Tab-separated table of C-alpha atoms and ligand atoms in Angstrom:
chain	number	residue	atom	x	y	z
Y	1	MET	CA	118.618	-0.599	10.410
Y	2	LYS	CA	116.543	1.229	13.021
Y	3	HIS	CA	115.506	4.876	12.712
Y	4	ASN	CA	116.935	6.403	15.884
Y	5	PHE	CA	115.102	9.563	16.961
Y	6	GLY	CA	116.688	9.450	20.449
Y	7	ALA	CA	117.642	12.719	22.151
Y	8	GLY	CA	121.162	11.768	23.187
Y	9	PRO	CA	123.322	9.785	23.197
Y	10	CYS	CA	122.127	9.560	19.657
Y	11	ILE	CA	122.744	8.599	16.091
Y	12	LEU	CA	126.129	9.315	14.472
Y	13	PRO	CA	127.066	8.570	10.854
Y	14	GLN	CA	127.358	4.827	10.152
Y	15	ALA	CA	130.794	5.407	8.571
Y	16	VAL	CA	131.956	6.899	11.890
Y	17	PHE	CA	130.684	3.905	13.870
Y	18	LYS	CA	132.576	1.637	11.491
Y	19	GLN	CA	135.880	3.525	11.706
Y	20	ALA	CA	135.613	3.866	15.481
Y	21	SER	CA	134.952	0.142	15.834
Y	22	GLU	CA	137.964	-0.684	13.659
Y	23	ALA	CA	140.193	1.428	15.920
Y	24	VAL	CA	138.991	-0.571	18.933
Y	25	LEU	CA	140.787	-3.535	17.367
Y	26	ASP	CA	143.640	-1.771	15.635
Y	27	PHE	CA	144.930	1.747	16.222
Y	28	ASN	CA	148.503	1.583	14.908
Y	29	GLY	CA	148.915	-1.925	16.321
Y	30	LEU	CA	147.167	-1.277	19.652
Y	31	SER	CA	143.513	-0.780	20.546
Y	32	ILE	CA	142.398	2.851	20.835
Y	33	LEU	CA	141.128	1.715	24.248
Y	34	GLU	CA	144.609	0.831	25.512
Y	35	VAL	CA	146.767	3.526	23.939
Y	36	SER	CA	148.380	6.039	26.291
Y	37	HIS	CA	146.916	9.518	26.043
Y	38	ARG	CA	150.517	10.799	26.111
Y	39	HIS	CA	151.516	8.754	23.073
Y	40	LYS	CA	152.249	10.930	20.057
Y	41	ASP	CA	149.549	9.117	18.045
Y	42	PHE	CA	146.838	10.187	20.487
Y	43	VAL	CA	148.262	13.670	20.930
Y	44	ALA	CA	147.888	13.980	17.145
Y	45	VAL	CA	144.223	12.904	17.456
Y	46	MET	CA	143.544	15.550	20.101
Y	47	ASP	CA	145.265	18.213	17.980
Y	48	GLU	CA	143.220	17.188	14.973
Y	49	ALA	CA	139.932	17.239	16.905
Y	50	ILE	CA	140.737	20.772	18.078
Y	51	ASP	CA	141.808	21.882	14.612
Y	52	LEU	CA	138.691	20.415	12.943
Y	53	THR	CA	136.424	22.093	15.511
Y	54	LYS	CA	138.044	25.428	14.668
Y	55	LYS	CA	137.720	24.885	10.924
Y	56	VAL	CA	134.193	23.516	10.925
Y	57	LEU	CA	132.784	26.242	13.193
Y	58	GLY	CA	135.002	29.041	11.882
Y	59	VAL	CA	136.471	29.727	15.320
Y	60	PRO	CA	138.463	32.991	15.037
Y	61	ASP	CA	141.976	33.562	16.389
Y	62	GLY	CA	142.069	34.347	20.085
Y	63	TYR	CA	139.929	31.359	21.143
Y	64	SER	CA	140.953	28.049	22.709
Y	65	VAL	CA	139.159	24.763	22.090
Y	66	LEU	CA	139.162	22.194	24.899
Y	67	PHE	CA	137.867	18.640	25.266
Y	68	LEU	CA	137.184	17.956	28.939
Y	69	GLN	CA	135.005	15.565	30.954
Y	70	GLY	CA	132.028	15.998	33.246
Y	71	GLY	CA	129.342	16.648	30.620
Y	72	ALA	CA	127.481	19.904	30.229
Y	73	THR	CA	126.354	19.439	33.838
Y	74	LEU	CA	129.864	20.105	35.113
Y	75	GLY	CA	129.946	22.860	32.483
Y	76	PHE	CA	127.299	24.711	34.514
Y	77	THR	CA	129.825	24.978	37.374
Y	78	ILE	CA	132.944	25.457	35.243
Y	79	THR	CA	131.253	28.319	33.413
Y	80	ALA	CA	130.207	30.116	36.571
Y	81	LEU	CA	133.634	29.727	38.175
Y	82	ASN	CA	135.594	30.912	35.161
Y	83	MET	CA	133.301	33.808	34.231
Y	84	MET	CA	133.004	35.223	37.770
Y	85	ARG	CA	134.333	38.821	37.899
Y	86	GLU	CA	133.912	41.833	40.157
Y	87	HIS	CA	130.110	41.788	40.392
Y	88	LYS	CA	129.857	38.096	41.318
Y	89	ARG	CA	126.458	38.448	39.673
Y	90	ALA	CA	125.245	37.032	36.348
Y	91	ALA	CA	122.148	37.202	34.149
Y	92	TYR	CA	120.508	33.898	33.200
Y	93	ILE	CA	117.674	33.149	30.778
Y	94	ASN	CA	115.565	30.285	32.024
Y	95	THR	CA	114.128	28.276	29.148
Y	96	GLY	CA	113.857	24.838	30.706
Y	97	THR	CA	115.384	21.991	32.659
Y	98	TRP	CA	118.969	22.608	31.547
Y	99	SER	CA	118.895	26.382	32.050
Y	100	SER	CA	117.410	25.749	35.487
Y	101	GLY	CA	120.318	23.411	36.203
Y	102	ALA	CA	122.824	26.051	35.128
Y	103	ILE	CA	121.121	28.599	37.408
Y	104	ARG	CA	121.166	26.209	40.359
Y	105	GLU	CA	124.843	25.354	39.973
Y	106	ALA	CA	125.946	28.980	39.496
Y	107	GLY	CA	124.226	29.812	42.782
Y	108	LYS	CA	126.147	27.057	44.545
Y	109	VAL	CA	129.531	28.570	43.708
Y	110	GLY	CA	128.600	32.044	44.889
Y	111	ILE	CA	127.161	33.736	41.796
Y	112	GLU	CA	124.133	35.924	42.496
Y	113	VAL	CA	121.812	34.880	39.678
Y	114	LEU	CA	119.482	37.412	38.044
Y	115	GLU	CA	116.874	35.464	36.116
Y	116	ILE	CA	116.284	38.239	33.579
Y	117	ALA	CA	113.838	36.242	31.453
Y	118	SER	CA	111.958	32.981	31.814
Y	119	SER	CA	109.354	30.924	29.992
Y	120	GLN	CA	108.451	28.882	33.057
Y	121	ASP	CA	104.994	30.522	33.205
Y	122	ARG	CA	103.938	28.461	30.165
Y	123	ASN	CA	105.867	25.309	30.914
Y	124	PHE	CA	108.874	26.423	28.841
Y	125	SER	CA	106.878	26.271	25.626
Y	126	TYR	CA	108.356	29.460	24.128
Y	127	ILE	CA	111.506	31.591	23.997
Y	128	PRO	CA	111.320	34.938	25.840
Y	129	LYS	CA	111.815	37.956	23.518
Y	130	GLY	CA	113.175	41.485	23.855
Y	131	ILE	CA	115.835	40.478	26.344
Y	132	VAL	CA	118.070	43.264	27.591
Y	133	CYS	CA	121.121	42.362	29.620
Y	134	PRO	CA	121.865	44.693	32.557
Y	135	ASP	CA	125.328	46.298	32.696
Y	136	ASP	CA	126.194	45.322	36.238
Y	137	VAL	CA	126.586	41.587	35.639
Y	138	ASP	CA	129.670	39.526	34.846
Y	139	TYR	CA	128.016	37.628	31.979
Y	140	LEU	CA	124.758	36.488	30.369
Y	141	HIS	CA	124.051	32.747	30.140
Y	142	PHE	CA	121.495	31.017	27.922
Y	143	THR	CA	120.755	27.573	26.462
Y	144	SER	CA	120.560	27.766	22.661
Y	145	ASN	CA	118.379	24.683	22.203
Y	146	ASN	CA	116.085	23.242	24.824
Y	147	THR	CA	116.417	19.527	24.258
Y	148	ILE	CA	113.474	18.580	26.490
Y	149	ALA	CA	110.870	21.263	25.719
Y	150	GLY	CA	111.715	21.457	22.009
Y	151	THR	CA	112.347	25.207	21.718
Y	152	GLN	CA	115.349	26.940	20.193
Y	153	PHE	CA	116.753	30.459	20.029
Y	154	HIS	CA	116.650	31.439	16.341
Y	155	ASP	CA	118.112	34.853	17.247
Y	156	PHE	CA	120.700	34.904	19.982
Y	157	PRO	CA	120.486	37.444	22.810
Y	158	LYS	CA	123.195	40.086	22.922
Y	159	ALA	CA	125.545	40.856	25.784
Y	160	LYS	CA	129.069	42.079	26.338
Y	161	HIS	CA	130.018	38.721	27.820
Y	162	LEU	CA	127.870	36.001	26.357
Y	163	VAL	CA	127.968	32.368	27.532
Y	164	CYS	CA	125.992	29.558	25.935
Y	165	ASP	CA	125.193	25.915	26.598
Y	166	MET	CA	125.010	24.638	22.998
Y	167	SER	CA	124.866	20.955	23.875
Y	168	SER	CA	122.017	20.053	21.578
Y	169	ASP	CA	122.469	22.260	18.518
Y	170	ILE	CA	126.190	22.881	18.113
Y	171	PHE	CA	127.434	21.820	14.653
Y	172	SER	CA	123.844	21.805	13.353
Y	173	LYS	CA	124.085	25.274	11.802
Y	174	GLU	CA	126.424	28.191	11.256
Y	175	ILE	CA	127.183	30.369	14.282
Y	176	ASN	CA	129.338	33.419	14.871
Y	177	VAL	CA	131.729	32.295	17.597
Y	178	ALA	CA	133.094	35.844	17.945
Y	179	ASP	CA	129.815	36.859	19.660
Y	180	PHE	CA	130.621	34.589	22.618
Y	181	ASP	CA	133.055	34.567	25.508
Y	182	LEU	CA	132.379	30.911	26.180
Y	183	ILE	CA	130.480	28.094	24.491
Y	184	TYR	CA	130.194	24.638	26.012
Y	185	ALA	CA	128.511	21.427	24.916
Y	186	GLY	CA	128.322	17.803	25.970
Y	187	ALA	CA	129.528	15.712	23.010
Y	188	GLN	CA	126.685	13.233	22.830
Y	189	LYS	CA	124.446	14.889	20.226
Y	190	ASN	CA	126.114	16.178	17.065
Y	191	LEU	CA	129.727	15.740	18.120
Y	192	GLY	CA	130.483	12.218	19.309
Y	193	PRO	CA	129.837	9.617	21.986
Y	194	ALA	CA	129.241	10.668	25.590
Y	195	GLY	CA	132.376	11.334	27.600
Y	196	ALA	CA	133.889	14.470	26.112
Y	197	THR	CA	132.647	17.995	26.713
Y	198	LEU	CA	133.609	20.743	24.303
Y	199	TYR	CA	134.606	24.237	25.487
Y	200	ILE	CA	135.298	27.101	23.102
Y	201	VAL	CA	136.639	29.950	25.172
Y	202	LYS	CA	137.937	33.417	24.355
Y	203	ASP	CA	141.540	33.596	25.509
Y	204	GLU	CA	140.892	36.996	27.152
Y	205	VAL	CA	138.591	35.215	29.601
Y	206	LEU	CA	141.230	32.785	30.856
Y	207	GLY	CA	142.776	33.328	34.272
Y	208	LYS	CA	140.529	36.290	35.227
Y	209	SER	CA	138.193	34.608	37.683
Y	210	THR	CA	137.552	36.271	41.047
Y	211	SER	CA	136.356	33.032	42.614
Y	212	GLN	CA	137.977	32.056	45.927
Y	213	PHE	CA	137.424	28.459	45.018
Y	214	MET	CA	138.872	27.016	41.802
Y	215	PRO	CA	139.552	23.287	41.601
Y	216	THR	CA	142.484	22.691	39.277
Y	217	TYR	CA	140.421	20.584	36.891
Y	218	MET	CA	137.843	23.332	36.451
Y	219	ASP	CA	140.331	26.085	35.716
Y	220	LEU	CA	140.035	26.620	31.966
Y	221	LYS	CA	143.342	28.521	31.960
Y	222	LYS	CA	145.160	25.519	33.370
Y	223	GLN	CA	143.328	23.191	30.985
Y	224	ALA	CA	144.173	25.400	27.983
Y	225	ASP	CA	147.828	25.622	29.041
Y	226	LYS	CA	147.966	21.820	29.085
Y	227	GLY	CA	146.119	21.352	25.789
Y	228	SER	CA	143.206	19.480	27.484
Y	229	MET	CA	145.754	16.984	28.868
Y	230	LEU	CA	145.950	18.111	32.467
Y	231	ASN	CA	144.679	14.666	33.340
Y	232	THR	CA	143.598	11.683	31.245
Y	233	PRO	CA	141.139	12.886	28.609
Y	234	PRO	CA	138.202	10.733	27.405
Y	235	VAL	CA	140.332	9.112	24.712
Y	236	PHE	CA	137.701	7.117	22.830
Y	237	SER	CA	135.135	9.906	22.858
Y	238	VAL	CA	137.687	12.418	21.529
Y	239	TYR	CA	138.841	9.951	18.870
Y	240	THR	CA	135.297	9.316	17.640
Y	241	ALA	CA	134.459	13.042	17.763
Y	242	MET	CA	137.501	13.647	15.561
Y	243	LEU	CA	136.234	11.050	13.051
Y	244	ASN	CA	132.789	12.631	13.097
Y	245	LEU	CA	134.167	16.135	12.529
Y	246	LYS	CA	136.180	14.832	9.579
Y	247	ASP	CA	133.026	13.257	8.184
Y	248	LEU	CA	131.125	16.516	8.695
Y	249	GLN	CA	133.826	18.499	6.934
Y	250	ALA	CA	133.876	16.057	4.018
Y	251	HIS	CA	130.097	16.401	3.585
Y	252	GLY	CA	129.855	20.156	3.215
Y	253	GLY	CA	130.306	21.200	6.850
Y	254	VAL	CA	127.720	22.992	8.983
Y	255	LYS	CA	126.417	25.015	6.038
Y	256	GLU	CA	125.239	21.877	4.261
Y	257	LYS	CA	123.989	20.305	7.509
Y	258	GLN	CA	121.937	23.402	8.230
Y	259	LYS	CA	120.138	23.010	4.877
Y	260	GLN	CA	119.452	19.336	5.539
Y	261	ASN	CA	118.329	19.991	9.116
Y	262	ASP	CA	115.964	22.753	7.915
Y	263	ALA	CA	114.450	20.367	5.369
Y	264	LYS	CA	114.009	17.553	7.915
Y	265	ALA	CA	112.333	19.842	10.454
Y	266	ALA	CA	110.075	21.449	7.822
Y	267	LEU	CA	108.880	18.029	6.671
Y	268	LEU	CA	107.926	16.865	10.151
Y	269	TYR	CA	106.366	20.136	11.352
Y	270	GLN	CA	104.318	20.283	8.144
Y	271	GLU	CA	102.868	16.862	9.000
Y	272	ILE	CA	102.199	17.799	12.625
Y	273	ASP	CA	100.339	20.928	11.486
Y	274	SER	CA	98.279	19.248	8.779
Y	275	ASN	CA	97.438	15.946	10.473
Y	276	PRO	CA	94.344	16.243	12.738
Y	277	LEU	CA	95.618	13.520	15.080
Y	278	PHE	CA	98.697	15.513	16.174
Y	279	GLU	CA	99.638	18.909	17.528
Y	280	GLY	CA	102.898	20.656	18.307
Y	281	THR	CA	103.601	21.533	21.930
Y	282	VAL	CA	105.555	24.804	21.628
Y	283	ALA	CA	105.164	28.271	20.052
Y	284	LYS	CA	105.599	27.942	16.285
Y	285	GLU	CA	108.201	30.666	15.905
Y	286	ASP	CA	110.394	29.067	18.587
Y	287	ARG	CA	110.248	25.480	17.381
Y	288	SER	CA	113.482	23.549	17.602
Y	289	LYS	CA	114.986	22.068	14.455
Y	290	MET	CA	116.789	19.480	16.564
Y	291	ASN	CA	114.075	18.212	18.941
Y	292	VAL	CA	110.544	18.232	17.550
Y	293	THR	CA	107.997	17.873	20.351
Y	294	PHE	CA	104.379	16.949	19.661
Y	295	LYS	CA	101.448	15.010	21.065
Y	296	LEU	CA	98.295	13.196	20.050
Y	297	THR	CA	95.116	15.288	20.037
Y	298	ASP	CA	93.369	12.259	21.502
Y	299	GLU	CA	95.537	10.563	24.155
Y	300	SER	CA	93.419	7.408	24.041
Y	301	LEU	CA	95.094	6.584	20.698
Y	302	LYS	CA	98.522	6.313	22.318
Y	303	GLU	CA	98.782	2.540	22.539
Y	304	GLU	CA	97.827	2.083	18.905
Y	305	PHE	CA	100.115	4.818	17.585
Y	306	ASP	CA	103.024	3.492	19.660
Y	307	LYS	CA	102.534	0.051	18.142
Y	308	ASN	CA	102.598	1.543	14.647
Y	309	TRP	CA	105.842	3.504	14.903
Y	310	LYS	CA	107.558	0.674	16.744
Y	311	SER	CA	106.689	-1.741	13.976
Y	312	ALA	CA	108.249	0.707	11.474
Y	313	ASP	CA	111.602	0.206	13.269
Y	314	ILE	CA	111.474	3.656	14.857
Y	315	VAL	CA	113.126	4.032	18.272
Y	316	GLY	CA	113.612	6.875	20.754
Y	317	LEU	CA	110.336	8.684	20.065
Y	318	PRO	CA	108.744	9.045	23.535
Y	319	GLY	CA	108.986	12.551	25.010
Y	320	HIS	CA	111.149	13.236	28.037
Y	321	ARG	CA	109.654	11.748	31.191
Y	322	SER	CA	109.028	15.268	32.576
Y	323	VAL	CA	106.771	16.340	29.670
Y	324	GLY	CA	105.342	13.226	27.995
Y	325	GLY	CA	104.053	13.180	24.410
Y	326	TYR	CA	106.612	12.593	21.668
Y	327	ARG	CA	109.992	14.034	20.779
Y	328	ALA	CA	111.650	13.335	17.443
Y	329	SER	CA	115.292	14.351	17.602
Y	330	LEU	CA	116.625	15.204	14.158
Y	331	TYR	CA	120.347	15.417	14.811
Y	332	ASN	CA	122.866	15.777	11.969
Y	333	ALA	CA	123.297	12.064	11.295
Y	334	LEU	CA	119.577	11.317	11.016
Y	335	GLU	CA	118.742	10.953	7.324
Y	336	ILE	CA	115.680	12.653	5.849
Y	337	ASP	CA	114.503	9.183	4.812
Y	338	SER	CA	114.023	8.344	8.502
Y	339	VAL	CA	111.820	11.437	8.853
Y	340	ARG	CA	109.870	10.274	5.792
Y	341	VAL	CA	109.236	6.916	7.492
Y	342	LEU	CA	107.852	8.657	10.590
Y	343	VAL	CA	105.705	11.010	8.494
Y	344	GLU	CA	104.322	8.068	6.555
Y	345	VAL	CA	103.379	6.294	9.835
Y	346	MET	CA	101.554	9.448	10.964
Y	347	LYS	CA	99.745	9.826	7.621
Y	348	GLU	CA	98.711	6.189	7.559
Y	349	PHE	CA	97.407	6.449	11.126
Y	350	ALA	CA	95.234	9.415	10.100
Y	351	ARG	CA	93.934	7.489	7.072
Y	352	VAL	CA	92.944	4.514	9.240
Y	353	LYS	CA	91.259	6.714	11.831
Y	354	ALA	CA	89.403	8.951	9.343
E	401	PMP	N1	122.338	20.997	28.477
E	401	PMP	C1	121.581	20.548	27.460
E	401	PMP	C2	121.021	21.530	26.481
E	401	PMP	C3	121.337	19.176	27.327
E	401	PMP	O1	120.584	18.725	26.319
E	401	PMP	C4	121.894	18.273	28.273
E	401	PMP	C5	121.704	16.786	28.180
E	401	PMP	N2	120.831	16.299	27.325
E	401	PMP	C6	122.659	18.802	29.315
E	401	PMP	C7	122.868	20.156	29.378
E	401	PMP	C8	123.289	17.899	30.338
E	401	PMP	O2	124.344	17.294	29.706
E	401	PMP	P1	125.246	16.154	30.351
E	401	PMP	O3	124.390	14.951	30.450
E	401	PMP	O4	126.345	16.034	29.324
E	401	PMP	O5	125.742	16.647	31.647
């Protein structure tokens, strides 16, 4: 079995892959790929996925959970359209590629974006601190984990109307959903296969947009009223996400995952900091526990190091094409033993080069 450190789509539990594959051949006598989304058996799957999301994350009453399509990228637009109020102005924190995308798309639908904090000056290698949200904005948007740069908010900013793209760290740790008006996340990290996009939205928010333009699909009120079935949902992705949430719940939920994720990240960062051949690429206090970014201190060793980790059955380690170096993604389903294999490759490389 390969050790998949890919950033997404990514590893899911093997038991989930097995159950999902079985349903491709037999889901109550049909394939999950051919069943009607209106059939009571699939409606029950959707209900269960929603219910498990609420239980696992501790979603309080007064919130709706939706499984839509379009990825987090469409979420940038859906968020802006649904959160637009009288000011038609919003505060955004720019911590990398995905925040920049959210800013760009909000501008396109008529939101005046106030970039109230940014880490662009140092290539997104840190999380801005001391953020104060102005009063005269409709909402504050931030990205909790920066999948490409490898930084993460360990303390969330505060605002009256808080919106977060949690694509790459949702379900990795405990969160207080009540602090947010809207959370959204593409499924393809800790939730399930690509195709579904999760929205957790405060019911008070629904139907209050001041936007002149609101495509039916993007109207979260209409989607909530139809139980995410306004059109055909991504059936297989929702089914597999449901299996994965069940698996997560059966293994101690996000509390237990958080402990394991902390241990995995600590192990790898400890090696990066103690091994003279490697260095981390972001501010220590803002390091992501999901996407660990690092590089060689001597780039001329790249070819040799790449050969070593590849021969240890490691895949998905190269950094994003926009930053280079390496990125080890430690999502929920990645076992600590896989991190041990990578650490051993790094140690052995240092021994050989000493
Ligand atoms: N936001 C974050 C934090 C991401 O990591 C990604 C994708 N990796 C996106 C947004 C874009 O997601 P999608 O491909 O689902 O549109």
